[in-house]
mmCIF file of N, CA, C and O in Angstrom:
data_model
loop_
_atom_site.group_PDB
_atom_site.id
_atom_site.type_symbol
_atom_site.label_atom_id
_atom_site.label_comp_id
_atom_site.label_asym_id
_atom_site.label_seq_id
_atom_site.Cartn_x
_atom_site.Cartn_y
_atom_site.Cartn_z
ATOM 1 N N MET A 3 110.547 87.135 -32.892
ATOM 2 C CA MET A 3 110.247 86.084 -33.839
ATOM 3 C C MET A 3 111.532 85.607 -34.504
ATOM 4 O O MET A 3 112.423 86.392 -34.787
ATOM 5 N N ASP A 4 111.630 84.364 -34.760
ATOM 6 C CA ASP A 4 112.793 83.735 -35.380
ATOM 7 C C ASP A 4 112.935 84.198 -36.827
ATOM 8 O O ASP A 4 111.963 84.355 -37.542
ATOM 9 N N GLY A 5 114.155 84.371 -37.296
ATOM 10 C CA GLY A 5 114.411 84.790 -38.671
ATOM 11 C C GLY A 5 113.969 83.771 -39.695
ATOM 12 O O GLY A 5 113.787 84.100 -40.861
ATOM 13 N N ASN A 6 113.804 82.516 -39.287
ATOM 14 C CA ASN A 6 113.379 81.458 -40.201
ATOM 15 C C ASN A 6 111.872 81.392 -40.373
ATOM 16 O O ASN A 6 111.390 80.654 -41.227
ATOM 17 N N SER A 7 111.124 82.135 -39.584
ATOM 18 C CA SER A 7 109.665 82.047 -39.650
ATOM 19 C C SER A 7 109.121 82.499 -40.999
ATOM 20 O O SER A 7 108.153 81.944 -41.501
ATOM 21 N N GLY A 8 109.748 83.483 -41.606
ATOM 22 C CA GLY A 8 109.327 83.937 -42.933
ATOM 23 C C GLY A 8 109.562 82.871 -43.984
ATOM 24 O O GLY A 8 108.731 82.658 -44.861
ATOM 25 N N GLU A 9 110.700 82.181 -43.881
ATOM 26 C CA GLU A 9 110.999 81.089 -44.806
ATOM 27 C C GLU A 9 110.010 79.945 -44.628
ATOM 28 O O GLU A 9 109.571 79.340 -45.599
ATOM 29 N N MET A 10 109.668 79.647 -43.373
ATOM 30 C CA MET A 10 108.729 78.571 -43.076
ATOM 31 C C MET A 10 107.354 78.903 -43.650
ATOM 32 O O MET A 10 106.723 78.061 -44.282
ATOM 33 N N ALA A 11 106.898 80.124 -43.459
ATOM 34 C CA ALA A 11 105.595 80.527 -43.987
ATOM 35 C C ALA A 11 105.579 80.441 -45.506
ATOM 36 O O ALA A 11 104.598 79.992 -46.102
ATOM 37 N N SER A 12 106.677 80.828 -46.130
ATOM 38 C CA SER A 12 106.776 80.755 -47.585
ATOM 39 C C SER A 12 106.745 79.309 -48.070
ATOM 40 O O SER A 12 106.086 78.984 -49.050
ATOM 41 N N ALA A 13 107.463 78.422 -47.360
ATOM 42 C CA ALA A 13 107.488 77.001 -47.732
ATOM 43 C C ALA A 13 106.109 76.382 -47.583
ATOM 44 O O ALA A 13 105.665 75.611 -48.434
ATOM 45 N N ILE A 14 105.402 76.729 -46.510
ATOM 46 C CA ILE A 14 104.047 76.199 -46.289
ATOM 47 C C ILE A 14 103.114 76.689 -47.390
ATOM 48 O O ILE A 14 102.335 75.909 -47.938
ATOM 49 N N ALA A 15 103.186 77.954 -47.736
ATOM 50 C CA ALA A 15 102.335 78.497 -48.801
ATOM 51 C C ALA A 15 102.635 77.812 -50.124
ATOM 52 O O ALA A 15 101.726 77.507 -50.892
ATOM 53 N N ASN A 16 103.910 77.532 -50.385
ATOM 54 C CA ASN A 16 104.302 76.868 -51.624
ATOM 55 C C ASN A 16 103.729 75.452 -51.674
ATOM 56 O O ASN A 16 103.196 75.030 -52.696
ATOM 57 N N ILE A 17 103.836 74.713 -50.579
ATOM 58 C CA ILE A 17 103.303 73.349 -50.541
ATOM 59 C C ILE A 17 101.783 73.373 -50.688
ATOM 60 O O ILE A 17 101.217 72.566 -51.421
ATOM 61 N N GLU A 18 101.119 74.312 -50.016
ATOM 62 C CA GLU A 18 99.670 74.422 -50.157
ATOM 63 C C GLU A 18 99.279 74.650 -51.614
ATOM 64 O O GLU A 18 98.327 74.055 -52.109
ATOM 65 N N SER A 19 100.011 75.498 -52.315
ATOM 66 C CA SER A 19 99.675 75.758 -53.721
ATOM 67 C C SER A 19 99.958 74.536 -54.583
ATOM 68 O O SER A 19 99.222 74.258 -55.526
ATOM 69 N N LEU A 20 101.012 73.776 -54.256
ATOM 70 C CA LEU A 20 101.305 72.551 -55.003
ATOM 71 C C LEU A 20 100.204 71.507 -54.822
ATOM 72 O O LEU A 20 99.900 70.754 -55.743
ATOM 73 N N LEU A 21 99.624 71.453 -53.627
ATOM 74 C CA LEU A 21 98.620 70.434 -53.323
ATOM 75 C C LEU A 21 97.211 70.811 -53.763
ATOM 76 O O LEU A 21 96.305 69.975 -53.721
ATOM 77 N N LYS A 22 97.027 72.041 -54.213
ATOM 78 C CA LYS A 22 95.713 72.496 -54.649
ATOM 79 C C LYS A 22 95.201 71.606 -55.784
ATOM 80 O O LYS A 22 95.896 71.359 -56.764
ATOM 81 N N GLY A 23 93.998 71.098 -55.624
ATOM 82 C CA GLY A 23 93.373 70.272 -56.643
ATOM 83 C C GLY A 23 93.658 68.781 -56.512
ATOM 84 O O GLY A 23 93.082 67.973 -57.229
ATOM 85 N N ILE A 24 94.540 68.407 -55.585
ATOM 86 C CA ILE A 24 94.819 66.989 -55.363
ATOM 87 C C ILE A 24 93.801 66.476 -54.343
ATOM 88 O O ILE A 24 93.548 67.124 -53.333
ATOM 89 N N PRO A 25 93.191 65.328 -54.605
ATOM 90 C CA PRO A 25 92.113 64.836 -53.738
ATOM 91 C C PRO A 25 92.556 64.547 -52.308
ATOM 92 O O PRO A 25 93.695 64.124 -52.067
ATOM 93 N N SER A 26 91.647 64.778 -51.362
ATOM 94 C CA SER A 26 91.895 64.454 -49.963
ATOM 95 C C SER A 26 92.229 62.977 -49.824
ATOM 96 O O SER A 26 91.650 62.137 -50.494
ATOM 97 N N GLY A 27 93.192 62.677 -48.958
ATOM 98 C CA GLY A 27 93.596 61.307 -48.707
ATOM 99 C C GLY A 27 94.667 60.785 -49.641
ATOM 100 O O GLY A 27 95.237 59.726 -49.406
ATOM 101 N N ALA A 28 94.973 61.529 -50.701
ATOM 102 C CA ALA A 28 95.985 61.081 -51.665
ATOM 103 C C ALA A 28 97.390 61.244 -51.086
ATOM 104 O O ALA A 28 97.665 62.173 -50.331
ATOM 105 N N TRP A 29 98.265 60.322 -51.455
ATOM 106 C CA TRP A 29 99.688 60.439 -51.161
ATOM 107 C C TRP A 29 100.312 61.236 -52.305
ATOM 108 O O TRP A 29 99.943 61.058 -53.464
ATOM 109 N N VAL A 30 101.266 62.110 -51.960
ATOM 110 C CA VAL A 30 101.869 62.992 -52.955
ATOM 111 C C VAL A 30 103.390 62.958 -52.812
ATOM 112 O O VAL A 30 103.914 63.011 -51.703
ATOM 113 N N ALA A 31 104.076 62.870 -53.930
ATOM 114 C CA ALA A 31 105.534 62.988 -53.963
ATOM 115 C C ALA A 31 105.873 64.366 -54.517
ATOM 116 O O ALA A 31 105.426 64.731 -55.601
ATOM 117 N N ILE A 32 106.649 65.115 -53.746
ATOM 118 C CA ILE A 32 107.061 66.454 -54.139
ATOM 119 C C ILE A 32 108.572 66.433 -54.321
ATOM 120 O O ILE A 32 109.294 65.814 -53.542
ATOM 121 N N SER A 33 109.048 67.120 -55.340
ATOM 122 C CA SER A 33 110.487 67.159 -55.608
ATOM 123 C C SER A 33 111.236 67.692 -54.394
ATOM 124 O O SER A 33 110.697 68.462 -53.594
ATOM 125 N N GLU A 34 112.493 67.262 -54.265
ATOM 126 C CA GLU A 34 113.312 67.636 -53.119
ATOM 127 C C GLU A 34 113.392 69.146 -52.924
ATOM 128 O O GLU A 34 113.392 69.640 -51.811
ATOM 129 N N ARG A 35 113.402 69.861 -54.018
ATOM 130 C CA ARG A 35 113.427 71.324 -53.940
ATOM 131 C C ARG A 35 112.038 71.911 -53.723
ATOM 132 O O ARG A 35 111.861 73.115 -53.663
ATOM 133 N N GLN A 36 111.035 71.057 -53.619
ATOM 134 C CA GLN A 36 109.650 71.412 -53.317
ATOM 135 C C GLN A 36 109.065 72.399 -54.316
ATOM 136 O O GLN A 36 108.314 73.302 -53.961
ATOM 137 N N ASN A 37 109.380 72.178 -55.582
ATOM 138 C CA ASN A 37 108.840 73.099 -56.579
ATOM 139 C C ASN A 37 107.869 72.441 -57.546
ATOM 140 O O ASN A 37 107.332 73.101 -58.402
ATOM 141 N N LYS A 38 107.677 71.106 -57.409
ATOM 142 C CA LYS A 38 106.672 70.483 -58.266
ATOM 143 C C LYS A 38 106.231 69.133 -57.712
ATOM 144 O O LYS A 38 106.970 68.452 -57.012
ATOM 145 N N VAL A 39 105.002 68.778 -58.057
ATOM 146 C CA VAL A 39 104.453 67.466 -57.705
ATOM 147 C C VAL A 39 104.953 66.474 -58.747
ATOM 148 O O VAL A 39 104.813 66.703 -59.946
ATOM 149 N N LEU A 40 105.537 65.387 -58.269
ATOM 150 C CA LEU A 40 106.058 64.356 -59.162
ATOM 151 C C LEU A 40 105.034 63.272 -59.443
ATOM 152 O O LEU A 40 104.985 62.710 -60.526
ATOM 153 N N SER A 41 104.223 62.967 -58.423
ATOM 154 C CA SER A 41 103.243 61.888 -58.532
ATOM 155 C C SER A 41 102.260 61.995 -57.378
ATOM 156 O O SER A 41 102.592 62.552 -56.332
ATOM 157 N N TYR A 42 101.062 61.461 -57.580
ATOM 158 C CA TYR A 42 100.132 61.315 -56.456
ATOM 159 C C TYR A 42 99.195 60.154 -56.727
ATOM 160 O O TYR A 42 99.006 59.740 -57.869
ATOM 161 N N GLY A 43 98.659 59.586 -55.629
ATOM 162 C CA GLY A 43 97.764 58.451 -55.757
ATOM 163 C C GLY A 43 97.375 57.903 -54.401
ATOM 164 O O GLY A 43 97.642 58.507 -53.359
ATOM 165 N N ASP A 44 96.746 56.729 -54.414
ATOM 166 C CA ASP A 44 96.204 56.121 -53.193
ATOM 167 C C ASP A 44 97.233 55.355 -52.373
ATOM 168 O O ASP A 44 97.001 55.080 -51.201
ATOM 169 N N ASP A 45 98.362 54.985 -52.973
ATOM 170 C CA ASP A 45 99.335 54.132 -52.298
ATOM 171 C C ASP A 45 100.685 54.849 -52.190
ATOM 172 O O ASP A 45 101.262 55.245 -53.218
ATOM 173 N N ALA A 46 101.189 54.995 -50.966
ATOM 174 C CA ALA A 46 102.434 55.731 -50.748
ATOM 175 C C ALA A 46 103.618 55.098 -51.472
ATOM 176 O O ALA A 46 104.442 55.805 -52.057
ATOM 177 N N GLN A 47 103.712 53.771 -51.450
ATOM 178 C CA GLN A 47 104.853 53.116 -52.085
ATOM 179 C C GLN A 47 104.834 53.302 -53.602
ATOM 180 O O GLN A 47 105.869 53.553 -54.217
ATOM 181 N N THR A 48 103.658 53.219 -54.196
ATOM 182 C CA THR A 48 103.545 53.435 -55.644
ATOM 183 C C THR A 48 103.945 54.858 -56.006
ATOM 184 O O THR A 48 104.667 55.086 -56.978
ATOM 185 N N VAL A 49 103.498 55.812 -55.209
ATOM 186 C CA VAL A 49 103.838 57.222 -55.444
ATOM 187 C C VAL A 49 105.351 57.418 -55.325
ATOM 188 O O VAL A 49 105.973 58.085 -56.157
ATOM 189 N N LEU A 50 105.953 56.814 -54.307
ATOM 190 C CA LEU A 50 107.405 56.904 -54.136
ATOM 191 C C LEU A 50 108.132 56.280 -55.322
ATOM 192 O O LEU A 50 109.065 56.872 -55.874
ATOM 193 N N ASP A 51 107.707 55.102 -55.728
ATOM 194 C CA ASP A 51 108.339 54.431 -56.872
ATOM 195 C C ASP A 51 108.240 55.279 -58.138
ATOM 196 O O ASP A 51 109.215 55.408 -58.887
ATOM 197 N N GLU A 52 107.067 55.869 -58.371
ATOM 198 C CA GLU A 52 106.878 56.707 -59.551
ATOM 199 C C GLU A 52 107.776 57.939 -59.497
ATOM 200 O O GLU A 52 108.365 58.333 -60.506
ATOM 201 N N ALA A 53 107.887 58.543 -58.314
ATOM 202 C CA ALA A 53 108.742 59.726 -58.163
ATOM 203 C C ALA A 53 110.203 59.370 -58.412
ATOM 204 O O ALA A 53 110.921 60.096 -59.111
ATOM 205 N N GLU A 54 110.640 58.247 -57.849
ATOM 206 C CA GLU A 54 112.027 57.834 -58.039
ATOM 207 C C GLU A 54 112.316 57.477 -59.496
ATOM 208 O O GLU A 54 113.431 57.665 -59.976
ATOM 209 N N SER A 55 111.304 56.999 -60.208
ATOM 210 C CA SER A 55 111.505 56.651 -61.618
ATOM 211 C C SER A 55 111.754 57.887 -62.485
ATOM 212 O O SER A 55 112.249 57.777 -63.602
ATOM 213 N N THR A 56 111.432 59.086 -61.958
ATOM 214 C CA THR A 56 111.701 60.328 -62.678
ATOM 215 C C THR A 56 113.133 60.799 -62.465
ATOM 216 O O THR A 56 113.540 61.806 -63.026
ATOM 217 N N GLY A 57 113.865 60.081 -61.590
ATOM 218 C CA GLY A 57 115.239 60.462 -61.284
ATOM 219 C C GLY A 57 115.381 61.227 -59.979
ATOM 220 O O GLY A 57 116.475 61.598 -59.588
ATOM 221 N N GLU A 58 114.275 61.469 -59.307
ATOM 222 C CA GLU A 58 114.304 62.182 -58.026
ATOM 223 C C GLU A 58 114.793 61.223 -56.941
ATOM 224 O O GLU A 58 114.179 60.193 -56.680
ATOM 225 N N ALA A 59 115.915 61.558 -56.316
ATOM 226 C CA ALA A 59 116.522 60.665 -55.328
ATOM 227 C C ALA A 59 115.851 60.735 -53.951
ATOM 228 O O ALA A 59 115.763 59.726 -53.255
ATOM 229 N N HIS A 60 115.389 61.917 -53.566
ATOM 230 C CA HIS A 60 114.845 62.095 -52.218
ATOM 231 C C HIS A 60 113.554 62.912 -52.235
ATOM 232 O O HIS A 60 113.500 64.018 -51.691
ATOM 233 N N PRO A 61 112.487 62.370 -52.817
ATOM 234 C CA PRO A 61 111.236 63.129 -52.844
ATOM 235 C C PRO A 61 110.614 63.229 -51.451
ATOM 236 O O PRO A 61 110.822 62.355 -50.606
ATOM 237 N N LEU A 62 109.880 64.288 -51.232
ATOM 238 C CA LEU A 62 109.104 64.463 -50.014
ATOM 239 C C LEU A 62 107.761 63.783 -50.248
ATOM 240 O O LEU A 62 107.077 64.084 -51.230
ATOM 241 N N ILE A 63 107.388 62.843 -49.362
ATOM 242 C CA ILE A 63 106.115 62.145 -49.491
ATOM 243 C C ILE A 63 105.189 62.643 -48.387
ATOM 244 O O ILE A 63 105.527 62.571 -47.200
ATOM 245 N N VAL A 64 104.046 63.166 -48.776
ATOM 246 C CA VAL A 64 103.053 63.681 -47.819
ATOM 247 C C VAL A 64 101.680 63.145 -48.188
ATOM 248 O O VAL A 64 101.450 62.690 -49.309
ATOM 249 N N ARG A 65 100.783 63.204 -47.233
ATOM 250 C CA ARG A 65 99.407 62.798 -47.482
ATOM 251 C C ARG A 65 98.507 64.014 -47.339
ATOM 252 O O ARG A 65 98.602 64.756 -46.359
ATOM 253 N N VAL A 66 97.641 64.221 -48.299
ATOM 254 C CA VAL A 66 96.717 65.352 -48.276
ATOM 255 C C VAL A 66 95.624 65.052 -47.257
ATOM 256 O O VAL A 66 94.985 64.006 -47.324
ATOM 257 N N ARG A 67 95.447 65.956 -46.330
ATOM 258 C CA ARG A 67 94.441 65.775 -45.290
ATOM 259 C C ARG A 67 93.049 66.047 -45.818
ATOM 260 O O ARG A 67 92.854 66.835 -46.741
ATOM 261 N N ASP A 68 92.103 65.402 -45.178
ATOM 262 C CA ASP A 68 90.695 65.623 -45.486
ATOM 263 C C ASP A 68 90.327 67.021 -44.966
ATOM 264 O O ASP A 68 90.532 67.324 -43.799
ATOM 265 N N GLN A 69 89.797 67.855 -45.831
ATOM 266 C CA GLN A 69 89.456 69.225 -45.437
ATOM 267 C C GLN A 69 88.433 69.253 -44.299
ATOM 268 O O GLN A 69 88.470 70.122 -43.458
ATOM 269 N N ALA A 70 87.539 68.263 -44.246
ATOM 270 C CA ALA A 70 86.543 68.220 -43.176
ATOM 271 C C ALA A 70 87.226 68.058 -41.818
ATOM 272 O O ALA A 70 86.803 68.635 -40.829
ATOM 273 N N SER A 71 88.316 67.267 -41.753
ATOM 274 C CA SER A 71 89.007 67.073 -40.484
ATOM 275 C C SER A 71 89.708 68.354 -40.054
ATOM 276 O O SER A 71 89.860 68.615 -38.865
ATOM 277 N N LEU A 72 90.140 69.173 -40.989
ATOM 278 C CA LEU A 72 90.758 70.438 -40.647
ATOM 279 C C LEU A 72 89.733 71.410 -40.062
ATOM 280 O O LEU A 72 90.021 72.162 -39.155
ATOM 281 N N LEU A 73 88.514 71.379 -40.599
ATOM 282 C CA LEU A 73 87.464 72.271 -40.119
ATOM 283 C C LEU A 73 86.942 71.860 -38.751
ATOM 284 O O LEU A 73 86.421 72.679 -38.006
ATOM 285 N N ALA A 74 87.082 70.590 -38.399
ATOM 286 C CA ALA A 74 86.569 70.084 -37.125
ATOM 287 C C ALA A 74 87.435 70.511 -35.943
ATOM 288 O O ALA A 74 87.006 70.397 -34.811
ATOM 289 N N ARG A 75 88.614 70.995 -36.188
ATOM 290 C CA ARG A 75 89.531 71.368 -35.092
ATOM 291 C C ARG A 75 89.136 72.652 -34.448
ATOM 292 O O ARG A 75 88.610 73.543 -34.861
#
């Protein structure tokens, strides 16, 4: 197993905990260091603009998947 796999699992767990409680389908801006949610909403550009207005230069923008689609796999 690759030495980075532990880091990857930790990063995924961290993002999952950050996204807890955010509605399915929402766009989310996460700080570059991935330690907090800066903004979320229905429109990716609005979320990006809001995140950048906090001074974050390179936020991570993700979309929360519908839990039903995850269960269908």
